Amino acid sequence: MKQALGKHPNAHVLYPIPEPANHVRQKVDIESVSSCLNVVYSGNLSNIYGPMLRSLAHAAYSENNINLKLLGPSPDWPQSEIQWMSDRQIYQGFV
């Protein structure tokens, strides 16, 4: 994908989750990119990914400059958690 996009400042590599941290990390200066970092995850929201994505959602929501969207089939989370994320337009359902 990055080869197709070329060297664009918004083309960042997102390694598979949970990828061991043995790769070179790039520092992204959010202030120079835009006023808000938009992060979209589309895929499996359940099983091993569920707890990580739920933690990410709460952490991102507490930051003013991160806009997280989670897209995918109905997760195996408690209904209260799905409602919390839906109310805040984090969980967008299956597209």
C-alpha positions as a Markdown table, in Angstrom:
| # | Residue | x | y | z |
|---|---|---|---|---|
| 1 | Met | 0.0 | 0.0 | 0.0 |
| 2 | Lys | 2.8 | 2.4 | 0.9 |
| 3 | Gln | 4.5 | 1.7 | -2.4 |
| 4 | Ala | 1.3 | 2.7 | -4.2 |
| 5 | Leu | 0.9 | 5.9 | -2.2 |
| 6 | Gly | 4.5 | 6.9 | -2.4 |
| 7 | Lys | 6.3 | 9.2 | 0.0 |
| 8 | His | 3.3 | 11.1 | 1.3 |
| 9 | Pro | 3.4 | 12.7 | 4.8 |
| 10 | Asn | 0.1 | 11.0 | 5.7 |
| 11 | Ala | 1.1 | 7.5 | 4.5 |
| 12 | His | 2.1 | 5.7 | 7.7 |
| 13 | Val | 2.6 | 2.0 | 8.1 |
| 14 | Leu | 0.3 | 0.4 | 10.7 |
| 15 | Tyr | 1.8 | -3.0 | 11.6 |
| 16 | Pro | -0.5 | -5.9 | 12.5 |
| 17 | Ile | -1.8 | -5.8 | 16.0 |
| 18 | Pro | -0.3 | -7.2 | 18.2 |
| 19 | Glu | 3.0 | -7.0 | 16.2 |
| 20 | Pro | 6.2 | -7.3 | 18.3 |
| 21 | Ala | 7.8 | -3.9 | 18.6 |
| 22 | Asn | 11.0 | -4.9 | 16.7 |
| 23 | His | 10.5 | -2.4 | 13.9 |
| 24 | Val | 11.6 | 1.1 | 13.5 |
| 25 | Arg | 9.1 | 3.5 | 15.0 |
| 26 | Gln | 8.4 | 6.8 | 13.3 |
| 27 | Lys | 7.7 | 9.9 | 15.3 |
| 28 | Val | 4.7 | 11.8 | 14.0 |
| 29 | Asp | 4.3 | 15.4 | 14.8 |
| 30 | Ile | 0.5 | 15.8 | 15.0 |
| 31 | Glu | 0.7 | 19.5 | 15.3 |
| 32 | Ser | 2.4 | 19.8 | 11.8 |
| 33 | Val | 0.0 | 17.4 | 10.2 |
| 34 | Ser | -3.3 | 18.8 | 11.3 |
| 35 | Ser | -5.3 | 19.9 | 14.3 |
| 36 | Cys | -6.7 | 16.4 | 14.7 |
| 37 | Leu | -5.3 | 13.0 | 14.0 |
| 38 | Asn | -8.0 | 10.8 | 12.4 |
| 39 | Val | -7.5 | 7.1 | 13.1 |
| 40 | Val | -9.8 | 4.5 | 11.4 |
| 41 | Tyr | -9.7 | 0.8 | 12.2 |
| 42 | Ser | -11.7 | -1.5 | 10.1 |
| 43 | Gly | -11.8 | -5.2 | 10.9 |
| 44 | Asn | -12.3 | -7.7 | 13.7 |
| 45 | Leu | -13.4 | -6.0 | 16.9 |
| 46 | Ser | -13.7 | -9.1 | 19.0 |
| 47 | Asn | -11.6 | -11.9 | 20.6 |
| 48 | Ile | -8.0 | -10.9 | 21.0 |
| 49 | Tyr | -8.5 | -7.5 | 19.4 |
| 50 | Gly | -11.5 | -6.5 | 21.5 |
| 51 | Pro | -9.8 | -5.5 | 24.8 |
| 52 | Met | -7.0 | -3.6 | 23.0 |
| 53 | Leu | -9.5 | -1.7 | 20.8 |
| 54 | Arg | -11.7 | -0.9 | 23.9 |
| 55 | Ser | -8.6 | 0.5 | 25.7 |
| 56 | Leu | -7.6 | 2.5 | 22.6 |
| 57 | Ala | -11.1 | 3.9 | 22.3 |
| 58 | His | -11.1 | 5.2 | 25.9 |
| 59 | Ala | -7.6 | 6.6 | 25.6 |
| 60 | Ala | -8.3 | 8.3 | 22.3 |
| 61 | Tyr | -11.6 | 9.8 | 23.7 |
| 62 | Ser | -9.7 | 11.4 | 26.5 |
| 63 | Glu | -7.4 | 13.2 | 24.0 |
| 64 | Asn | -8.7 | 16.3 | 22.2 |
| 65 | Asn | -6.6 | 15.8 | 19.1 |
| 66 | Ile | -7.4 | 12.2 | 18.3 |
| 67 | Asn | -10.5 | 11.1 | 16.4 |
| 68 | Leu | -10.9 | 7.3 | 16.4 |
| 69 | Lys | -13.5 | 5.4 | 14.4 |
| 70 | Leu | -13.9 | 1.6 | 14.8 |
| 71 | Leu | -15.7 | -0.2 | 11.9 |
| 72 | Gly | -16.6 | -3.9 | 11.9 |
| 73 | Pro | -19.1 | -6.5 | 12.7 |
| 74 | Ser | -20.9 | -6.5 | 16.0 |
| 75 | Pro | -18.2 | -6.9 | 18.8 |
| 76 | Asp | -18.4 | -9.3 | 21.7 |
| 77 | Trp | -18.3 | -6.4 | 24.2 |
| 78 | Pro | -20.8 | -5.6 | 26.9 |
| 79 | Gln | -23.8 | -3.8 | 25.5 |
| 80 | Ser | -23.0 | -0.8 | 27.8 |
| 81 | Glu | -19.6 | -0.5 | 26.1 |
| 82 | Ile | -21.1 | -0.7 | 22.6 |
| 83 | Gln | -23.6 | 2.0 | 23.6 |
| 84 | Trp | -20.9 | 4.3 | 25.0 |
| 85 | Met | -18.8 | 4.1 | 21.8 |
| 86 | Ser | -21.9 | 4.5 | 19.6 |
| 87 | Asp | -23.1 | 7.5 | 21.5 |
| 88 | Arg | -19.6 | 9.1 | 21.0 |
| 89 | Gln | -19.5 | 8.1 | 17.3 |
| 90 | Ile | -16.5 | 5.9 | 17.9 |
| 91 | Tyr | -18.1 | 2.6 | 17.0 |
| 92 | Gln | -19.6 | 2.9 | 13.5 |
| 93 | Gly | -20.9 | -0.6 | 13.0 |
| 94 | Phe | -20.3 | -2.8 | 10.0 |
| 95 | Val | -19.7 | -1.1 | 6.6 |
